[in-house]
CSV table of C-alpha atoms in Angstrom, one decimal:
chain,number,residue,atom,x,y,z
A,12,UNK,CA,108.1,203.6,118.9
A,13,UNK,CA,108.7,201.3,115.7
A,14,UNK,CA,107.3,202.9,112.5
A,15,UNK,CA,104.1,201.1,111.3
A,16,UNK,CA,106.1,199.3,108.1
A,17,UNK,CA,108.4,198.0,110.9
A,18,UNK,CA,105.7,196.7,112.8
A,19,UNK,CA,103.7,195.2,109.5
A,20,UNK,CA,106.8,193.4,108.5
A,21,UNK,CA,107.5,191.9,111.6
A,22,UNK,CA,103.9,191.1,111.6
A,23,UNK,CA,104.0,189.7,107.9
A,24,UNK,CA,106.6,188.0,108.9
A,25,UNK,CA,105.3,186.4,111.9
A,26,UNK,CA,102.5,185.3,109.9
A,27,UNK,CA,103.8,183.8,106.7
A,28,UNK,CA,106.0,181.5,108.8
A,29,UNK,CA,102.8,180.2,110.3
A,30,UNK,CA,101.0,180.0,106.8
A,31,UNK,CA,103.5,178.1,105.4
A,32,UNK,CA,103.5,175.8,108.6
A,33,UNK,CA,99.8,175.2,109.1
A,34,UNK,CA,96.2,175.2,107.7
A,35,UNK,CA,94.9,179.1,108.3
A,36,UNK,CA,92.0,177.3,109.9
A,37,UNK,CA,94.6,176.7,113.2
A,38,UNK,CA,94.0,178.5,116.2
A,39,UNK,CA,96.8,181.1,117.0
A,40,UNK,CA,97.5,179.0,120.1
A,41,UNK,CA,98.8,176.1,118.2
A,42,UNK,CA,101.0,178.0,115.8
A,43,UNK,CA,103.7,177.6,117.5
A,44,UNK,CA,104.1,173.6,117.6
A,45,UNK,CA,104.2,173.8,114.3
A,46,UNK,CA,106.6,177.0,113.5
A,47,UNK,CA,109.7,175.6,115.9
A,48,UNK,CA,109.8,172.7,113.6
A,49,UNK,CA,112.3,174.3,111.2
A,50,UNK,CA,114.8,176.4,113.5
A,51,UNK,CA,115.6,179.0,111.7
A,52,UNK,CA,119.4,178.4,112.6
A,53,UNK,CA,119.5,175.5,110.0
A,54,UNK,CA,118.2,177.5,107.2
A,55,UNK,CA,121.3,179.8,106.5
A,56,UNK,CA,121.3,182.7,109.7
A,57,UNK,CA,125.1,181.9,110.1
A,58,UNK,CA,125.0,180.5,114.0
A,59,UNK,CA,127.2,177.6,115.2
A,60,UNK,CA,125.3,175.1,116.9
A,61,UNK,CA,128.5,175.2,119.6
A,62,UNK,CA,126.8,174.7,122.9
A,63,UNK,CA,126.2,171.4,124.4
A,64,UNK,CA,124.0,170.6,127.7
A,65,UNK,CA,126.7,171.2,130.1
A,66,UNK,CA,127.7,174.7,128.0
A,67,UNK,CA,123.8,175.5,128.5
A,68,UNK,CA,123.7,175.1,132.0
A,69,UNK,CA,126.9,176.9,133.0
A,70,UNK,CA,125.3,179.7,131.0
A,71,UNK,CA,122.2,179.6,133.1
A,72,UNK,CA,123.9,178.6,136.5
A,73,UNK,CA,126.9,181.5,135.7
A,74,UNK,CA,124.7,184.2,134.6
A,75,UNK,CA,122.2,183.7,137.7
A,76,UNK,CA,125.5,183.1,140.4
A,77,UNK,CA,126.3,186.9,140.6
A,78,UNK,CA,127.2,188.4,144.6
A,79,UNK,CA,123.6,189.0,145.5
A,80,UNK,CA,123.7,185.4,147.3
A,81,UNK,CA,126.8,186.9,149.3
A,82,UNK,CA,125.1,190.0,150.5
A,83,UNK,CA,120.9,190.5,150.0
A,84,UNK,CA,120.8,187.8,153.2
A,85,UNK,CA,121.2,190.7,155.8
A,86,UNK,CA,118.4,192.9,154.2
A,87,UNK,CA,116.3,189.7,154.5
A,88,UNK,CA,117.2,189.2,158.0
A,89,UNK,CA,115.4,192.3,158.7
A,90,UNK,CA,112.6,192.1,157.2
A,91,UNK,CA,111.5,188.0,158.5
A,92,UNK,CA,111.5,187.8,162.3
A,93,UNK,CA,113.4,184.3,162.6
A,94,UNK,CA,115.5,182.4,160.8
A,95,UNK,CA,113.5,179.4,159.3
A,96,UNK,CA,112.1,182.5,157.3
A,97,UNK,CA,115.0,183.8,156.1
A,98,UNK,CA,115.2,180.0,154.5
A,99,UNK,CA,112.0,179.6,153.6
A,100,UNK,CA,112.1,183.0,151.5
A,101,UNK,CA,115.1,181.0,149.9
A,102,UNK,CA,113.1,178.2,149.1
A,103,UNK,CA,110.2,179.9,147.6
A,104,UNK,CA,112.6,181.6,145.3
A,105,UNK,CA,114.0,178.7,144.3
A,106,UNK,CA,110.8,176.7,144.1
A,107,UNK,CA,109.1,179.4,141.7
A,108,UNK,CA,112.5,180.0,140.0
A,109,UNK,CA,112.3,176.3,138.8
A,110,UNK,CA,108.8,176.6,137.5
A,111,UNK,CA,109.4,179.5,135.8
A,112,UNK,CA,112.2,177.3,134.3
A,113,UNK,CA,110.0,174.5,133.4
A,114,UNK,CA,107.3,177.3,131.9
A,115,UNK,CA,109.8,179.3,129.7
A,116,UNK,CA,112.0,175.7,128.7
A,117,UNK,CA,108.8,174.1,126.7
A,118,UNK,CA,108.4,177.7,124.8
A,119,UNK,CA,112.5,177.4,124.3
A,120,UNK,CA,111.6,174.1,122.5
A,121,UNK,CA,108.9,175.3,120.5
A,122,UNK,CA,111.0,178.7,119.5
A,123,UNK,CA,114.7,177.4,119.4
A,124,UNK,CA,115.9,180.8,118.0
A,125,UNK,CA,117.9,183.4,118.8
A,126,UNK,CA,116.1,186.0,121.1
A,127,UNK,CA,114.4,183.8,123.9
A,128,UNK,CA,111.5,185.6,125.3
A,129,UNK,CA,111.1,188.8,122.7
A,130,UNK,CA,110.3,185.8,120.7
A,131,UNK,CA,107.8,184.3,123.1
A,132,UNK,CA,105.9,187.8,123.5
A,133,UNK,CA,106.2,188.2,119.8
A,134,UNK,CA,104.7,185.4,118.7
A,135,UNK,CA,101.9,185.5,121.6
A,136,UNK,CA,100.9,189.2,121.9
A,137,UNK,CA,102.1,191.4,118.9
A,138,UNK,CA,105.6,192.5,117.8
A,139,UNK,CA,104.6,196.0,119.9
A,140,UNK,CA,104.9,193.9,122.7
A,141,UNK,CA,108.0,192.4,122.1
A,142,UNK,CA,109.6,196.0,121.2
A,143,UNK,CA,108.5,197.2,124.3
A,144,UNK,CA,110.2,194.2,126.1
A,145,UNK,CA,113.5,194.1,124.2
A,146,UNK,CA,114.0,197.9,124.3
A,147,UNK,CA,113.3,198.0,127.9
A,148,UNK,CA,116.3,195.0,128.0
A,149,UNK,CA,118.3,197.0,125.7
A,150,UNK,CA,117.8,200.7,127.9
A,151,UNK,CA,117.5,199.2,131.3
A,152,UNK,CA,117.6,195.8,132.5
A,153,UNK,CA,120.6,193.6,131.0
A,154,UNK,CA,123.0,197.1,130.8
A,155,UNK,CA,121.8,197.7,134.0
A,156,UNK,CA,122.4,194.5,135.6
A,157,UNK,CA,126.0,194.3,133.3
A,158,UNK,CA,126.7,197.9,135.2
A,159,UNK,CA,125.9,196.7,138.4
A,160,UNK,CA,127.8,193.5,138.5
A,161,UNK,CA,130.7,195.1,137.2
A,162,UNK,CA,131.0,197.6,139.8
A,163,UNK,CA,130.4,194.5,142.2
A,164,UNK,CA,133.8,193.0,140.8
A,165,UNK,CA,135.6,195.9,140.9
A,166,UNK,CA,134.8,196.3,144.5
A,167,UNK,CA,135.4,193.8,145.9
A,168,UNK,CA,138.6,193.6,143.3
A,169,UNK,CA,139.2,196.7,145.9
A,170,UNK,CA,140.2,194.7,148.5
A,171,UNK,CA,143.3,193.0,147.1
A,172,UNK,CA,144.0,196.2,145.0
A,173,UNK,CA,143.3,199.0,147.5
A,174,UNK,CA,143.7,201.7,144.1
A,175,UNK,CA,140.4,200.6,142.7
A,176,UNK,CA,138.1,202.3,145.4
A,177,UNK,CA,135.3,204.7,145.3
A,178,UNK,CA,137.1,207.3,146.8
A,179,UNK,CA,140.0,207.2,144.1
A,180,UNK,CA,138.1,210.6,142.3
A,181,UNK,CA,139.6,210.8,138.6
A,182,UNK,CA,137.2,213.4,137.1
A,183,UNK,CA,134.5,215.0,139.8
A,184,UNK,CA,131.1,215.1,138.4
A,185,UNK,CA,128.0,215.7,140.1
A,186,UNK,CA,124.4,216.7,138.3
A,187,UNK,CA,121.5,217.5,140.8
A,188,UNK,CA,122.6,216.3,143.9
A,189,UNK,CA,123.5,212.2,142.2
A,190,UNK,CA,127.3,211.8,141.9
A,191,UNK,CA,128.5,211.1,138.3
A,192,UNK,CA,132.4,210.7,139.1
A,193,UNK,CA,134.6,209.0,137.6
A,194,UNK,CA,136.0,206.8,140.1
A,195,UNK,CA,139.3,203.9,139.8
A,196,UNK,CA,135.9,201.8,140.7
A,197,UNK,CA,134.1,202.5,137.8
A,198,UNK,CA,136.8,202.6,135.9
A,199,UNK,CA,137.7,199.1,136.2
A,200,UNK,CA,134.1,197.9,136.2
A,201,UNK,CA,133.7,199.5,132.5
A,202,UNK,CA,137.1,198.2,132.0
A,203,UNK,CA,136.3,195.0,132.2
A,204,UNK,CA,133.2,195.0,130.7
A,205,UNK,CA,135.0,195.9,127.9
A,206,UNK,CA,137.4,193.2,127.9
A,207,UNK,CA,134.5,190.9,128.3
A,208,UNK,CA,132.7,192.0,124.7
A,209,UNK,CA,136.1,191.7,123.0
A,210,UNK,CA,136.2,187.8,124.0
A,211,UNK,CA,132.3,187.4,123.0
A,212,UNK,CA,133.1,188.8,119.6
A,213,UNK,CA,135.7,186.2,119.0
A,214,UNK,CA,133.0,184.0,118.9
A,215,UNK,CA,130.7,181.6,121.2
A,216,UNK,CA,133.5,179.1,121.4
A,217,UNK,CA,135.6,181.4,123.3
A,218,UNK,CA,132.4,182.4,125.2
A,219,UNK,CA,131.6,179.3,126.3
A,220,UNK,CA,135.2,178.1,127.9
A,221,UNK,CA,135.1,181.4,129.7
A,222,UNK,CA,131.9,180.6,130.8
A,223,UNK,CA,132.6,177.0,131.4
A,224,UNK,CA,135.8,178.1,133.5
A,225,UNK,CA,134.5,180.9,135.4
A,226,UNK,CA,131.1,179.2,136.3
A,227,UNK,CA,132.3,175.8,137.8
A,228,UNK,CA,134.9,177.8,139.9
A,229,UNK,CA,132.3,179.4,141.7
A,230,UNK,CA,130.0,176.6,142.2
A,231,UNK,CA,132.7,174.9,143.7
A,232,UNK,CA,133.0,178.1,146.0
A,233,UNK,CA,129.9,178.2,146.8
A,234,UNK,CA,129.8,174.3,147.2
A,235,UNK,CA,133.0,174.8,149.6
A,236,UNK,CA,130.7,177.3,151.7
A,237,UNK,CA,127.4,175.0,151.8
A,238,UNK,CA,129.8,172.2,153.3
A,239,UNK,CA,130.5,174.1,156.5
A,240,UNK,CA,127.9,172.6,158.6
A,241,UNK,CA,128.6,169.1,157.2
A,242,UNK,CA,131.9,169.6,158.0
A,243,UNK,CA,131.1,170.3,161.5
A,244,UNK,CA,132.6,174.2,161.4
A,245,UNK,CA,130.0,175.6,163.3
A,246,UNK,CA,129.5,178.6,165.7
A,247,UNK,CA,128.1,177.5,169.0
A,248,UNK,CA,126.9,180.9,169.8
A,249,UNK,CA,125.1,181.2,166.8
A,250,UNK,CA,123.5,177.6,166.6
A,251,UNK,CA,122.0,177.9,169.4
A,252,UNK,CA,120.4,181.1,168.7
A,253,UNK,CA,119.2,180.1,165.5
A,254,UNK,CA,118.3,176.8,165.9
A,255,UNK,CA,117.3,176.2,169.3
A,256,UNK,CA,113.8,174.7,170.2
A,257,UNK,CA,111.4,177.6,169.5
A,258,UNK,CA,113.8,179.6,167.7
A,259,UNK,CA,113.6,178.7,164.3
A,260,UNK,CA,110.8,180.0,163.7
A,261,UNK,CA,110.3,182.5,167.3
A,262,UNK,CA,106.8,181.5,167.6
A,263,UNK,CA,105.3,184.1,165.7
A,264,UNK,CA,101.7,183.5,164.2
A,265,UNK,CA,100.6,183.7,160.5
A,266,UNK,CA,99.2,186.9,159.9
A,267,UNK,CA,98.6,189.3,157.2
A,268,UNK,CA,101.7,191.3,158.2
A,269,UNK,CA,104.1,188.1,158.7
A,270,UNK,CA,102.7,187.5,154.6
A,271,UNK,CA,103.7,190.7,153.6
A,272,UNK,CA,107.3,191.0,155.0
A,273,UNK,CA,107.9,187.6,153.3
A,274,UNK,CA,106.7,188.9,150.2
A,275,UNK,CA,109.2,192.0,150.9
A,276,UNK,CA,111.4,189.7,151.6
A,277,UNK,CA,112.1,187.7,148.1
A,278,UNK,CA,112.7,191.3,146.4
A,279,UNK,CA,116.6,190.3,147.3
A,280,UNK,CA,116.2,186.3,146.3
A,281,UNK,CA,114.4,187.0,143.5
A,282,UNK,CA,117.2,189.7,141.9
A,283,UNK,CA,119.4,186.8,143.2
A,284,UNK,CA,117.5,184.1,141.1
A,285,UNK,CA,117.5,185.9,138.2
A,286,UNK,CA,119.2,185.6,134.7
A,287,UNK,CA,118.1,182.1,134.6
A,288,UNK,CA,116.3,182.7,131.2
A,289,UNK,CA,119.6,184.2,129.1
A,290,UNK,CA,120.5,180.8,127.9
A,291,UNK,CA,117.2,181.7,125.4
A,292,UNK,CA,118.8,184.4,123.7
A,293,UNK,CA,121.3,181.8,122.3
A,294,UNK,CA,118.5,179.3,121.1
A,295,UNK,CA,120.1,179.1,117.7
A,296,UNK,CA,123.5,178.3,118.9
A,297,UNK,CA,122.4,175.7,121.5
A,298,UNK,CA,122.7,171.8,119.7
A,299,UNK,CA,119.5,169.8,120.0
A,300,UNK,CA,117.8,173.0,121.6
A,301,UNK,CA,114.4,171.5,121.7
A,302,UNK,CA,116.2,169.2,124.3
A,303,UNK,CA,119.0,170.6,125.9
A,304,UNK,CA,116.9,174.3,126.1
A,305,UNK,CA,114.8,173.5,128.3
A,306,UNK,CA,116.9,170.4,130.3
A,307,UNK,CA,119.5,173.5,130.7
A,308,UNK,CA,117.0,175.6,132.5
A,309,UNK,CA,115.6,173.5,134.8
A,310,UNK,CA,119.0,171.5,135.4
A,311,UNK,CA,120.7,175.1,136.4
A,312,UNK,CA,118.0,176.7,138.5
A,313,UNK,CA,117.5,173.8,140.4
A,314,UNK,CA,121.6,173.3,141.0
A,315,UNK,CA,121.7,177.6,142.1
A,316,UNK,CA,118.3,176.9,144.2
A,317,UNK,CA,120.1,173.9,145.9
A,318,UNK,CA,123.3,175.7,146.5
A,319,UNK,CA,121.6,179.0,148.0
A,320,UNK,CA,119.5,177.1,150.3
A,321,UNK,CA,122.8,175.1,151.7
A,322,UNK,CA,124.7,178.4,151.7
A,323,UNK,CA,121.9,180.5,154.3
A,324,UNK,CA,122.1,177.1,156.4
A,325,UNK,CA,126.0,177.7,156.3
A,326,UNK,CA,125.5,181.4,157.8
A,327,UNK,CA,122.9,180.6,160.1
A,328,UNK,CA,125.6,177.8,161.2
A,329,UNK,CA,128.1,180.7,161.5
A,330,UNK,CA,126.2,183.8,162.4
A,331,UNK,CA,123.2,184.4,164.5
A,332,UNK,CA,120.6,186.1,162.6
A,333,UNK,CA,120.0,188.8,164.8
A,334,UNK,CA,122.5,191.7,166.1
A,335,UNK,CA,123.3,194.7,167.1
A,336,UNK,CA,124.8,197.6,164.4
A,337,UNK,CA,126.8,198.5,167.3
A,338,UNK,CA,128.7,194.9,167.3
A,339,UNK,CA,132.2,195.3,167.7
A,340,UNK,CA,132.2,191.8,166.2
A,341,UNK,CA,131.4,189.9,163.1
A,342,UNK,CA,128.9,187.7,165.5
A,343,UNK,CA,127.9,190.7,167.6
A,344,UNK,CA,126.5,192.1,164.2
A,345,UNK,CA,124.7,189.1,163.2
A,346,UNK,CA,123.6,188.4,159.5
A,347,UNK,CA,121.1,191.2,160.1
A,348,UNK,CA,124.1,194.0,160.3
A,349,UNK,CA,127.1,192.8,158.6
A,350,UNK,CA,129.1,195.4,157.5
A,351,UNK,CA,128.2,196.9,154.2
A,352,UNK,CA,125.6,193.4,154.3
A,353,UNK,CA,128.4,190.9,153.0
A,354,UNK,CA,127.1,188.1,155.1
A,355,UNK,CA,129.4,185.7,152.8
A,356,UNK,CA,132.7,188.2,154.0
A,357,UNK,CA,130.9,188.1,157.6
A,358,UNK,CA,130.5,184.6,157.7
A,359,UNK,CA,134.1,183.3,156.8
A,360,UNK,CA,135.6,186.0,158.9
A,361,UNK,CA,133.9,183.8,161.9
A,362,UNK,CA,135.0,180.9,160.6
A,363,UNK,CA,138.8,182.1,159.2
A,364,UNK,CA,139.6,184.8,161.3
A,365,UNK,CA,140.5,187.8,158.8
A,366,UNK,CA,141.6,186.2,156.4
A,367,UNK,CA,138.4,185.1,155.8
A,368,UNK,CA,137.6,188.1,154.2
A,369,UNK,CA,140.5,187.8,151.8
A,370,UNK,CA,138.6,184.4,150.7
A,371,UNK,CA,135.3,185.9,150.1
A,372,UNK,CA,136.3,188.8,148.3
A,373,UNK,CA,138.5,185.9,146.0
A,374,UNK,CA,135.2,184.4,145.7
A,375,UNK,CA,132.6,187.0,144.9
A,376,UNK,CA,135.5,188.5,141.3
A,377,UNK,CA,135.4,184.8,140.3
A,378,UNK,CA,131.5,184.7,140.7
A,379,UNK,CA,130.9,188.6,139.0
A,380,UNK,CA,133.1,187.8,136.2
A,381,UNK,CA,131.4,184.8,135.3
A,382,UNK,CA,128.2,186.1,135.6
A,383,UNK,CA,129.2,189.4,133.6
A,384,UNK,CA,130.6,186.8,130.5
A,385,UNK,CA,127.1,185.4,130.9
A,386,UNK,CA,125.1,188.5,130.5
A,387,UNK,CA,127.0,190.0,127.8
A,388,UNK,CA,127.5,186.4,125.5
A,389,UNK,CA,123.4,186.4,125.5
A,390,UNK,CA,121.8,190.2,125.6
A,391,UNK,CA,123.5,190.5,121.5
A,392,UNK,CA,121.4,187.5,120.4
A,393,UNK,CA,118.0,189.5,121.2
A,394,UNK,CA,118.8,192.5,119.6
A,395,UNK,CA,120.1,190.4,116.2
A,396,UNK,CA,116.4,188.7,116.7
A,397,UNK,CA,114.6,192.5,116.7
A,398,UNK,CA,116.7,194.0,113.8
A,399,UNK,CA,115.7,190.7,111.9
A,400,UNK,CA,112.2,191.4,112.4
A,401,UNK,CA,113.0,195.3,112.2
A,402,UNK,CA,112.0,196.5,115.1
A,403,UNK,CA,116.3,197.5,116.0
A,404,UNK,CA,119.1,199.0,114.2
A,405,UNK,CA,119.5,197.4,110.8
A,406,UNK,CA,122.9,196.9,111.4
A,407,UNK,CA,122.6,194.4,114.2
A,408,UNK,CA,121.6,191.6,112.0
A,409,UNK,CA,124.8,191.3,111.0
A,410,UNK,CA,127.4,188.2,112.5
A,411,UNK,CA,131.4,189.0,112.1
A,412,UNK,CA,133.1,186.4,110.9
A,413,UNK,CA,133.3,183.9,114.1
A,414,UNK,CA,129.3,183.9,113.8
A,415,UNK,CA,128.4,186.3,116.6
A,416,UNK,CA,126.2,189.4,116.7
A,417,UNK,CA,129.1,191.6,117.3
């Protein structure tokens, strides 16, 4: 817990901007109108104002695009009992991702600083609460997320590489029945999360071509893959199981139950969809933030919703959502049991044969890598906004010399 002095000056501090900014006879609810009119990037913290609109939505499109769009599809497929639900539970994601968008992008305009939503708790329920948030970031959810994409690009990196593999034991380690081995796997995925921070600490130029690079090449995968059906490379087997009169939604009523398993469902979409709010963190680097902040959010949730939609339409165009685990084919599995749930590997080995496999896996070590550069340029920029309010490791509020939280 943050000692009491931390808290009061992060409290102190809170409040003094807003004294200076309004009449103490405001309510706390207007405050922050008022603070965001001064960013504090123009008064001397050091950030470059180096990312334009398109910058800001690769970051949120790039950090959101990870390889859960290539594989949580077959876990939704057995949960919903027809297709149309499997893209209707891609919808809703997308439709709730948007407004969340459109929610957090006007507080991004009132609080263009580095930090994103520790800010917004901060200034709306207590710096306690926004410890609680950013340490939980800090311990579990952007490291976690960093650890699990990386060991998403080193898998499928696997497949062109056959070295880097889970079974490739370096040093054996297992505590209480989980398996703590180092792996080649790992390895690389630490590897290159490594290589990743050395090109953010060169500044957010670098970052951003990186980002810029790495982000449109998968879009345009994943554009390449919603354009099957237009394209007219379709299964016939699978079409008409999916799509046939009656089928698209198998007839089954509303109830409670139907609700639920939809709700179930969007676990998988909803990890999918996420990310979308990093480009925050960077508020201060972002030019005309109260602007492009928000435009950048809305404009990039709405381009990933569009593009996961059209990409379930390409499976369901491919593969017939339900199967058999005992399938000795690629179609006899279904999106429901593709093996290990790659429905994206699945779905191009229908379409390619297998080297359509060798595509995908090209596909999803563009996609991780981007989205890893994504995660690791913003996570930094909330710590620096804790240690300025000290509520982190004094040391953070330091920038190197290319103006990054290093």
């Amino acid at each position: 817990m943050p000692s009491s002095a931390g808290i009061d000056r992060a409290s102190s501090g809170r409040n003094n901007r807003a004294t200076d900014a309004a009449p103490t006879s405001v309510p706390a609810m207007s405050r922050p109108a008022v603070v965001s009119r001064v960013p504090e990037a123009d008064s001397g913290s050091g950030f470059r104002r180096d990312l334009g609109l398109f910058d800001a939505t690769m970051v949120v499109a790039g950090s959101m695009i990870g390889s859960g769009i290539f594989i949580v599809s077959a876990d939704i497929a057995r949960t919903v009992p027809a297709p149309g639900w499997l893209l209707l539970v891609w919808i809703a994601t997308g439709v709730m991702t948007v407004f969340a968008a459109l929610a957090s992008g006007e507080l991004a305009g009132m609080f263009p600083r580095a930090g994103g939503q520790y800010v917004y708790l901060r200034e709306a329920f207590g710096p306690l609460t926004g410890f609680l948030y950013g340490w939980t970031l800090f311990l579990v959810i952007q490291t976690g997320t960093i650890a699990a994409v990386g060991v998403a690009f080193a898998k499928f990196l696997g497949v062109y590489v056959p070295w880097v593999s889970a079974g490739n034991v370096f040093v054996p380690l297992h505590v209480g029945g989980a398996d703590f081995s180092l792996t080649s796997q790992r390895l690389v995925g630490i590897l290159v999360v490594a290589l990743l921070t050395w090109l953010n600490t060169r500044g957010v130029r670098t970052a951003k071509w990186t980002q810029n690079l790495f982000t449109t090449t998968k879009i345009g995968a994943l554009a390449i893959l919603a354009m099957v059906p237009l394209l007219g490379l379709r299964n016939p087997e699978a079409v008409a199981a999916n799509f046939a009169p009656g089928a698209l939604f198998g007839g089954a009523p509303l109830t409670s139950a139907l609700v639920m398993a939809f709700m179930a469902a969007m676990v998988g979409s909803l990890f999918s969809a996420d990310a979308w709010n990093n480009i925050a963190f960077a508020g201060e680097e972002v030019k005309e933030p109260h602007r492009n902040l928000a435009r950048s959010m809305v404009f990039g949730t709405a381009l990933v919703t569009l593009l996961y939609t059209l990409a379930n339409v390409a499976y369901l165009c491919l593969l017939p959502l339900h199967g058999s685990p005992d399938g000795a084919s690629v179609v006899e599995r279904g999106i429901q049991h593709a093996t290990e749930d790659r429905v994206g590997t699945a779905a191009m080995q229908s379409l390619l044969g297998a080297s359509g496999g060798l595509v995908m896996a090209a596909f999803v070590v563009i996609s991780t890598f981007g989205c890893l550069n994504g995660l690791i340029l913003a996570g930094p920029r909330l710590y620096y906004a804790m240690a300025r309010d000290a509520l982190f490791f004094r040391q953070a509020t330091g920038l190197n010399e290319s103006g990054v939280p290093a």
